[in-house]
PDB file of C-alpha atoms in Angstrom:
ATOM      1  CA  GLY A   1      88.908  88.090  57.755  1.00 52.00           C
ATOM      2  CA  ALA A   2      88.369  87.043  54.187  1.00 69.00           C
ATOM      3  CA  GLY A   3      91.272  89.042  52.829  1.00 86.00           C
ATOM      4  CA  VAL A   4      94.177  91.232  53.806  1.00 91.00           C
ATOM      5  CA  SER A   5      92.856  94.520  55.095  1.00 94.00           C
ATOM      6  CA  GLN A   6      94.848  97.732  55.100  1.00 95.00           C
ATOM      7  CA  SER A   7      93.995 101.069  56.634  1.00 96.00           C
ATOM      8  CA  PRO A   8      93.733 103.843  55.910  1.00 96.00           C
ATOM      9  CA  SER A   9      93.240 103.426  52.182  1.00 92.00           C
ATOM     10  CA  ASN A  10      94.439 106.973  51.610  1.00 94.00           C
ATOM     11  CA  LYS A  11      96.507 109.242  53.818  1.00 96.00           C
ATOM     12  CA  VAL A  12      97.646 112.776  53.155  1.00 97.00           C
ATOM     13  CA  THR A  13     100.120 114.130  55.658  1.00 97.00           C
ATOM     14  CA  GLU A  14     102.329 117.124  56.055  1.00 97.00           C
ATOM     15  CA  LYS A  15     106.065 116.787  55.691  1.00 97.00           C
ATOM     16  CA  GLY A  16     107.653 116.115  59.047  1.00 97.00           C
ATOM     17  CA  LYS A  17     104.644 114.405  60.607  1.00 98.00           C
ATOM     18  CA  ASP A  18     104.610 110.764  61.677  1.00 98.00           C
ATOM     19  CA  VAL A  19     102.213 108.282  60.104  1.00 98.00           C
ATOM     20  CA  GLU A  20     101.080 104.777  60.992  1.00 98.00           C
ATOM     21  CA  LEU A  21      99.837 102.326  58.422  1.00 98.00           C
ATOM     22  CA  ARG A  22      97.991  99.224  59.474  1.00 97.00           C
ATOM     23  CA  CYS A  23      97.763  95.761  57.982  1.00 97.00           C
ATOM     24  CA  ASP A  24      95.371  93.063  59.140  1.00 96.00           C
ATOM     25  CA  PRO A  25      96.395  89.791  57.489  1.00 93.00           C
ATOM     26  CA  ILE A  26      94.306  86.756  56.750  1.00 89.00           C
ATOM     27  CA  SER A  27      93.593  84.930  59.980  1.00 88.00           C
ATOM     28  CA  GLY A  28      96.152  82.198  60.551  1.00 85.00           C
ATOM     29  CA  HIS A  29      98.697  83.527  58.078  1.00 86.00           C
ATOM     30  CA  THR A  30     102.030  83.483  59.851  1.00 87.00           C
ATOM     31  CA  ALA A  31     104.048  85.413  57.285  1.00 87.00           C
ATOM     32  CA  LEU A  32     103.437  89.106  56.631  1.00 90.00           C
ATOM     33  CA  TYR A  33     105.205  91.362  54.164  1.00 90.00           C
ATOM     34  CA  TRP A  34     105.328  95.089  53.534  1.00 93.00           C
ATOM     35  CA  TYR A  35     106.091  96.410  50.062  1.00 92.00           C
ATOM     36  CA  ARG A  36     106.160  99.906  48.605  1.00 92.00           C
ATOM     37  CA  GLN A  37     105.356 101.174  45.151  1.00 87.00           C
ATOM     38  CA  SER A  38     106.474 104.707  44.412  1.00 86.00           C
ATOM     39  CA  LEU A  39     104.891 106.639  41.545  1.00 79.00           C
ATOM     40  CA  GLY A  40     106.124 105.244  38.252  1.00 73.00           C
ATOM     41  CA  GLN A  41     108.309 102.707  40.012  1.00 77.00           C
ATOM     42  CA  GLY A  42     108.083  99.013  40.565  1.00 78.00           C
ATOM     43  CA  LEU A  43     107.306  97.323  43.828  1.00 84.00           C
ATOM     44  CA  GLU A  44     110.065  97.110  46.402  1.00 88.00           C
ATOM     45  CA  PHE A  45     110.350  94.926  49.473  1.00 88.00           C
ATOM     46  CA  LEU A  46     110.441  96.646  52.860  1.00 92.00           C
ATOM     47  CA  ILE A  47     110.184  94.084  55.641  1.00 92.00           C
ATOM     48  CA  TYR A  48     109.055  90.532  56.332  1.00 88.00           C
ATOM     49  CA  PHE A  49     107.545  89.127  59.534  1.00 90.00           C
ATOM     50  CA  GLN A  50     107.318  85.515  60.566  1.00 87.00           C
ATOM     51  CA  GLY A  51     105.029  85.543  63.567  1.00 88.00           C
ATOM     52  CA  ASN A  52     105.993  88.590  65.583  1.00 91.00           C
ATOM     53  CA  SER A  53     109.647  88.641  64.607  1.00 89.00           C
ATOM     54  CA  ALA A  54     111.178  90.278  61.568  1.00 88.00           C
ATOM     55  CA  PRO A  55     113.941  88.097  60.112  1.00 82.00           C
ATOM     56  CA  ASP A  56     114.425  90.447  57.194  1.00 83.00           C
ATOM     57  CA  LYS A  57     114.284  94.225  57.535  1.00 85.00           C
ATOM     58  CA  SER A  58     116.704  94.814  54.711  1.00 84.00           C
ATOM     59  CA  GLY A  59     114.295  96.820  52.605  1.00 89.00           C
ATOM     60  CA  LEU A  60     113.504  99.564  55.105  1.00 92.00           C
ATOM     61  CA  PRO A  61     114.873 102.679  53.393  1.00 92.00           C
ATOM     62  CA  SER A  62     115.954 104.570  56.499  1.00 93.00           C
ATOM     63  CA  ASP A  63     115.767 104.574  60.285  1.00 94.00           C
ATOM     64  CA  ARG A  64     112.638 106.719  59.998  1.00 97.00           C
ATOM     65  CA  PHE A  65     110.829 103.527  59.006  1.00 97.00           C
ATOM     66  CA  SER A  66     109.894 100.893  61.553  1.00 96.00           C
ATOM     67  CA  ALA A  67     107.358  98.122  61.764  1.00 96.00           C
ATOM     68  CA  GLU A  68     105.994  95.827  64.371  1.00 96.00           C
ATOM     69  CA  ARG A  69     103.607  92.952  64.549  1.00 95.00           C
ATOM     70  CA  THR A  70     101.722  91.874  67.621  1.00 90.00           C
ATOM     71  CA  GLY A  71      99.918  88.652  68.454  1.00 88.00           C
ATOM     72  CA  GLY A  72     101.100  87.176  65.192  1.00 84.00           C
ATOM     73  CA  SER A  73      98.406  89.187  63.503  1.00 92.00           C
ATOM     74  CA  VAL A  74      98.100  92.930  62.926  1.00 96.00           C
ATOM     75  CA  SER A  75     101.149  94.845  61.768  1.00 97.00           C
ATOM     76  CA  THR A  76     101.810  98.557  61.780  1.00 97.00           C
ATOM     77  CA  LEU A  77     104.335 100.328  59.607  1.00 97.00           C
ATOM     78  CA  THR A  78     105.422 103.650  61.101  1.00 98.00           C
ATOM     79  CA  ILE A  79     107.134 106.402  59.198  1.00 98.00           C
ATOM     80  CA  GLN A  80     108.565 109.173  61.341  1.00 98.00           C
ATOM     81  CA  ARG A  81     109.242 112.701  60.129  1.00 97.00           C
ATOM     82  CA  THR A  82     107.760 111.953  56.730  1.00 98.00           C
ATOM     83  CA  GLN A  83     109.443 113.299  53.615  1.00 97.00           C
ATOM     84  CA  GLN A  84     107.990 113.868  50.174  1.00 95.00           C
ATOM     85  CA  GLU A  85     109.944 110.925  48.791  1.00 94.00           C
ATOM     86  CA  ASP A  86     107.972 108.684  51.157  1.00 96.00           C
ATOM     87  CA  SER A  87     104.886 109.253  49.008  1.00 95.00           C
ATOM     88  CA  ALA A  88     103.927 105.872  47.618  1.00 94.00           C
ATOM     89  CA  VAL A  89     101.428 103.065  47.825  1.00 91.00           C
ATOM     90  CA  TYR A  90     102.304 100.803  50.724  1.00 94.00           C
ATOM     91  CA  LEU A  91     101.166  97.245  50.176  1.00 93.00           C
ATOM     92  CA  CYS A  92     100.876  94.462  52.683  1.00 93.00           C
ATOM     93  CA  ALA A  93     100.729  90.778  51.840  1.00 90.00           C
ATOM     94  CA  SER A  94     100.327  87.688  53.941  1.00 88.00           C
ATOM     95  CA  SER A  95     101.035  84.023  53.446  1.00 83.00           C
ATOM     96  CA  SER A  96     100.361  80.848  55.344  1.00 75.00           C
ATOM     97  CA  ALA A  97     103.851  79.413  55.321  1.00 60.00           C
ATOM     98  CA  ARG A  98     107.457  80.412  55.486  1.00 52.00           C
ATOM     99  CA  GLY A  99     110.727  79.586  53.914  1.00 44.00           C
ATOM    100  CA  ALA A 100     111.679  78.563  50.449  1.00 37.00           C
ATOM    101  CA  ARG A 101     108.946  76.032  49.849  1.00 41.00           C
ATOM    102  CA  PRO A 102     107.428  77.106  46.560  1.00 39.00           C
ATOM    103  CA  ASN A 103     103.922  75.865  46.990  1.00 43.00           C
ATOM    104  CA  TYR A 104     102.314  78.708  48.807  1.00 55.00           C
ATOM    105  CA  GLY A 105     101.003  81.971  47.568  1.00 68.00           C
ATOM    106  CA  TYR A 106     100.573  85.501  48.677  1.00 77.00           C
ATOM    107  CA  THR A 107      97.417  87.488  49.262  1.00 84.00           C
ATOM    108  CA  PHE A 108      97.838  91.206  48.866  1.00 86.00           C
ATOM    109  CA  GLY A 109      95.909  93.971  50.537  1.00 89.00           C
ATOM    110  CA  SER A 110      94.610  96.856  48.486  1.00 86.00           C
ATOM    111  CA  GLY A 111      97.253  99.210  49.819  1.00 91.00           C
ATOM    112  CA  THR A 112      97.529 102.563  51.545  1.00 94.00           C
ATOM    113  CA  ARG A 113      98.210 105.495  49.265  1.00 93.00           C
ATOM    114  CA  LEU A 114     100.400 107.900  51.225  1.00 96.00           C
ATOM    115  CA  THR A 115     100.883 111.432  50.005  1.00 96.00           C
ATOM    116  CA  VAL A 116     103.310 113.712  51.819  1.00 97.00           C
ATOM    117  CA  VAL A 117     102.739 117.379  51.057  1.00 96.00           C
TER     118      VAL A 117
ATOM    119  CA  LYS T   1     120.745  95.663  35.608  1.00 64.00           C
ATOM    120  CA  ASN T   2     117.516  94.652  37.329  1.00 80.00           C
ATOM    121  CA  GLU T   3     117.361  91.147  38.701  1.00 90.00           C
ATOM    122  CA  VAL T   4     113.931  90.712  37.093  1.00 93.00           C
ATOM    123  CA  GLU T   5     113.351  92.065  33.602  1.00 94.00           C
ATOM    124  CA  GLN T   6     110.011  92.186  31.858  1.00 95.00           C
ATOM    125  CA  SER T   7     109.152  92.856  28.257  1.00 95.00           C
ATOM    126  CA  PRO T   8     107.472  94.650  26.747  1.00 96.00           C
ATOM    127  CA  GLN T   9     107.001  97.580  29.121  1.00 93.00           C
ATOM    128  CA  ASN T  10     103.839  98.638  27.336  1.00 95.00           C
ATOM    129  CA  LEU T  11     101.537  96.617  25.152  1.00 96.00           C
ATOM    130  CA  THR T  12      98.378  97.507  23.279  1.00 97.00           C
ATOM    131  CA  ALA T  13      96.149  94.962  21.631  1.00 97.00           C
ATOM    132  CA  GLN T  14      92.808  94.620  19.914  1.00 97.00           C
ATOM    133  CA  GLU T  15      90.172  92.538  21.600  1.00 97.00           C
ATOM    134  CA  GLY T  16      90.611  88.906  20.712  1.00 97.00           C
ATOM    135  CA  GLU T  17      94.357  89.008  20.155  1.00 97.00           C
ATOM    136  CA  PHE T  18      96.774  86.547  21.729  1.00 97.00           C
ATOM    137  CA  ILE T  19      99.124  88.281  24.136  1.00 97.00           C
ATOM    138  CA  THR T  20     102.517  87.260  25.485  1.00 98.00           C
ATOM    139  CA  ILE T  21     104.425  88.965  28.280  1.00 98.00           C
ATOM    140  CA  ASN T  22     107.956  87.825  29.034  1.00 98.00           C
ATOM    141  CA  CYS T  23     109.990  87.737  32.226  1.00 97.00           C
ATOM    142  CA  SER T  24     113.681  86.955  32.614  1.00 96.00           C
ATOM    143  CA  TYR T  25     115.519  86.779  35.906  1.00 95.00           C
ATOM    144  CA  SER T  26     119.125  86.513  36.937  1.00 92.00           C
ATOM    145  CA  VAL T  27     118.916  85.133  40.489  1.00 86.00           C
ATOM    146  CA  GLY T  28     118.250  81.715  41.889  1.00 83.00           C
ATOM    147  CA  ILE T  29     114.613  81.348  42.803  1.00 84.00           C
ATOM    148  CA  SER T  30     112.285  78.982  44.546  1.00 80.00           C
ATOM    149  CA  ALA T  31     109.183  80.192  42.727  1.00 86.00           C
ATOM    150  CA  LEU T  32     107.957  82.788  40.272  1.00 91.00           C
ATOM    151  CA  HIS T  33     104.717  84.723  40.561  1.00 91.00           C
ATOM    152  CA  TRP T  34     102.610  86.538  38.014  1.00 93.00           C
ATOM    153  CA  LEU T  35     100.560  89.345  39.517  1.00 91.00           C
ATOM    154  CA  GLN T  36      97.898  91.609  38.084  1.00 91.00           C
ATOM    155  CA  GLN T  37      97.526  95.191  39.236  1.00 87.00           C
ATOM    156  CA  HIS T  38      94.445  97.138  38.243  1.00 81.00           C
ATOM    157  CA  PRO T  39      94.326 100.947  37.955  1.00 76.00           C
ATOM    158  CA  GLY T  40      93.037 101.280  41.510  1.00 69.00           C
ATOM    159  CA  GLY T  41      96.263  99.700  42.710  1.00 65.00           C
ATOM    160  CA  GLY T  42      94.955  96.396  44.051  1.00 75.00           C
ATOM    161  CA  ILE T  43      97.121  93.389  43.300  1.00 83.00           C
ATOM    162  CA  VAL T  44      95.853  89.944  42.520  1.00 84.00           C
ATOM    163  CA  SER T  45      98.058  86.901  42.443  1.00 85.00           C
ATOM    164  CA  LEU T  46      97.483  85.075  39.142  1.00 89.00           C
ATOM    165  CA  PHE T  47      99.984  82.247  39.207  1.00 88.00           C
ATOM    166  CA  MET T  48     102.766  80.808  41.248  1.00 87.00           C
ATOM    167  CA  LEU T  49     105.153  78.553  39.322  1.00 88.00           C
ATOM    168  CA  SER T  50     108.186  76.523  40.162  1.00 87.00           C
ATOM    169  CA  SER T  51     108.252  74.444  36.975  1.00 89.00           C
ATOM    170  CA  GLY T  52     106.339  73.707  33.798  1.00 92.00           C
ATOM    171  CA  LYS T  53     103.071  75.333  32.938  1.00 94.00           C
ATOM    172  CA  LYS T  54      99.834  76.401  34.583  1.00 92.00           C
ATOM    173  CA  LYS T  55      96.527  77.389  33.041  1.00 93.00           C
ATOM    174  CA  HIS T  56      93.607  79.267  34.499  1.00 90.00           C
ATOM    175  CA  GLY T  57      90.818  80.214  32.145  1.00 92.00           C
ATOM    176  CA  ARG T  58      92.305  82.295  29.332  1.00 95.00           C
ATOM    177  CA  LEU T  59      95.603  82.730  31.148  1.00 94.00           C
ATOM    178  CA  ILE T  60      98.595  80.448  30.718  1.00 95.00           C
ATOM    179  CA  ALA T  61     101.935  80.777  32.490  1.00 95.00           C
ATOM    180  CA  THR T  62     105.088  78.864  31.664  1.00 96.00           C
ATOM    181  CA  ILE T  63     108.516  78.764  33.201  1.00 96.00           C
ATOM    182  CA  ASN T  64     111.878  77.436  32.004  1.00 95.00           C
ATOM    183  CA  ILE T  65     114.111  77.132  35.047  1.00 92.00           C
ATOM    184  CA  GLN T  66     117.262  76.370  33.025  1.00 93.00           C
ATOM    185  CA  GLU T  67     116.823  79.477  30.888  1.00 94.00           C
ATOM    186  CA  LYS T  68     115.531  81.590  33.810  1.00 95.00           C
ATOM    187  CA  HIS T  69     112.567  82.725  31.774  1.00 96.00           C
ATOM    188  CA  SER T  70     108.815  82.791  32.172  1.00 97.00           C
ATOM    189  CA  SER T  71     105.971  83.852  29.925  1.00 98.00           C
ATOM    190  CA  LEU T  72     102.399  84.876  30.617  1.00 97.00           C
ATOM    191  CA  HIS T  73      99.958  84.329  27.772  1.00 97.00           C
ATOM    192  CA  ILE T  74      96.440  85.679  27.449  1.00 97.00           C
ATOM    193  CA  THR T  75      94.241  84.071  24.834  1.00 96.00           C
ATOM    194  CA  ALA T  76      91.234  85.865  23.300  1.00 96.00           C
ATOM    195  CA  SER T  77      92.120  89.089  25.099  1.00 97.00           C
ATOM    196  CA  HIS T  78      89.357  91.353  26.372  1.00 96.00           C
ATOM    197  CA  PRO T  79      89.280  95.001  27.473  1.00 96.00           C
ATOM    198  CA  ARG T  80      88.833  93.876  31.066  1.00 94.00           C
ATOM    199  CA  ASP T  81      92.307  92.307  30.840  1.00 95.00           C
ATOM    200  CA  SER T  82      93.739  95.829  30.746  1.00 95.00           C
ATOM    201  CA  ALA T  83      96.041  96.102  33.745  1.00 94.00           C
ATOM    202  CA  VAL T  84      99.681  96.036  34.749  1.00 92.00           C
ATOM    203  CA  TYR T  85     101.105  92.541  34.845  1.00 95.00           C
ATOM    204  CA  ILE T  86     104.001  92.031  37.208  1.00 93.00           C
ATOM    205  CA  CYS T  87     106.479  89.190  37.344  1.00 94.00           C
ATOM    206  CA  ALA T  88     107.997  88.534  40.756  1.00 91.00           C
ATOM    207  CA  VAL T  89     110.527  85.936  41.832  1.00 90.00           C
ATOM    208  CA  ARG T  90     110.859  84.555  45.307  1.00 83.00           C
ATOM    209  CA  ASP T  91     114.261  84.892  46.902  1.00 74.00           C
ATOM    210  CA  THR T  92     113.939  82.902  50.157  1.00 71.00           C
ATOM    211  CA  ASP T  93     111.258  84.823  52.024  1.00 69.00           C
ATOM    212  CA  LYS T  94     110.734  87.906  49.900  1.00 78.00           C
ATOM    213  CA  LEU T  95     109.646  88.787  46.391  1.00 83.00           C
ATOM    214  CA  ILE T  96     111.754  90.648  43.866  1.00 87.00           C
ATOM    215  CA  PHE T  97     109.559  92.396  41.340  1.00 89.00           C
ATOM    216  CA  GLY T  98     109.871  93.265  37.710  1.00 90.00           C
ATOM    217  CA  THR T  99     108.780  96.740  36.720  1.00 86.00           C
ATOM    218  CA  GLY T 100     105.605  95.483  35.123  1.00 91.00           C
ATOM    219  CA  THR T 101     103.996  95.404  31.705  1.00 95.00           C
ATOM    220  CA  ARG T 102     101.140  97.805  31.098  1.00 94.00           C
ATOM    221  CA  LEU T 103      98.552  96.129  28.894  1.00 96.00           C
ATOM    222  CA  GLN T 104      95.709  97.952  27.189  1.00 96.00           C
ATOM    223  CA  VAL T 105      93.171  95.962  25.224  1.00 97.00           C
ATOM    224  CA  PHE T 106      90.879  97.972  22.965  1.00 96.00           C
ATOM    225  CA  PRO T 107      87.453  96.810  21.810  1.00 95.00           C
TER     226      PRO T 107
END
């Protein structure tokens, strides 16, 4: 597609339920990132995919959070047994290259606003 | 102490004013990004810098690698520039974000 697409755009869920958030990156982008922005907080890194593998999962806040990517394309972020502190905007970004080379940029999706009630 | 510090946290300006937002970082980086986040939450990448200066329209971004400092300038500011501006540095494969600068430009 023309941009990074995330769905749903808004999700309200009850505490304790599981949720799945989806990210569809720009076609051909090999790198995919999940970030989270809690209310009044800055953005924080969650997980990075290169192809289908996740070299860096260091930002996942607990074992209730998991993510996968299939076919080097779509990624899903799953939060099990949601808690109120999980409420945030979850942002996905993709990029066409990997590693420390500086000359590539990110394209962000518009995010999924998750509210746990 | 945050690895990426931005100042000011909040900024108000009158239309037409020249605006500067600063970013200092304490880690080694391969690149620095300036991002713009509008009230709806969408993020747009404005600049990616590894050295020197870049200009796009009324926006100018500079970086001093030795001093670990970057600035974002907006010339002839306009109410549509109102947004949160976020500095982010690249640490290998992930971004580390500043907490953002909320800019409001009044007509």
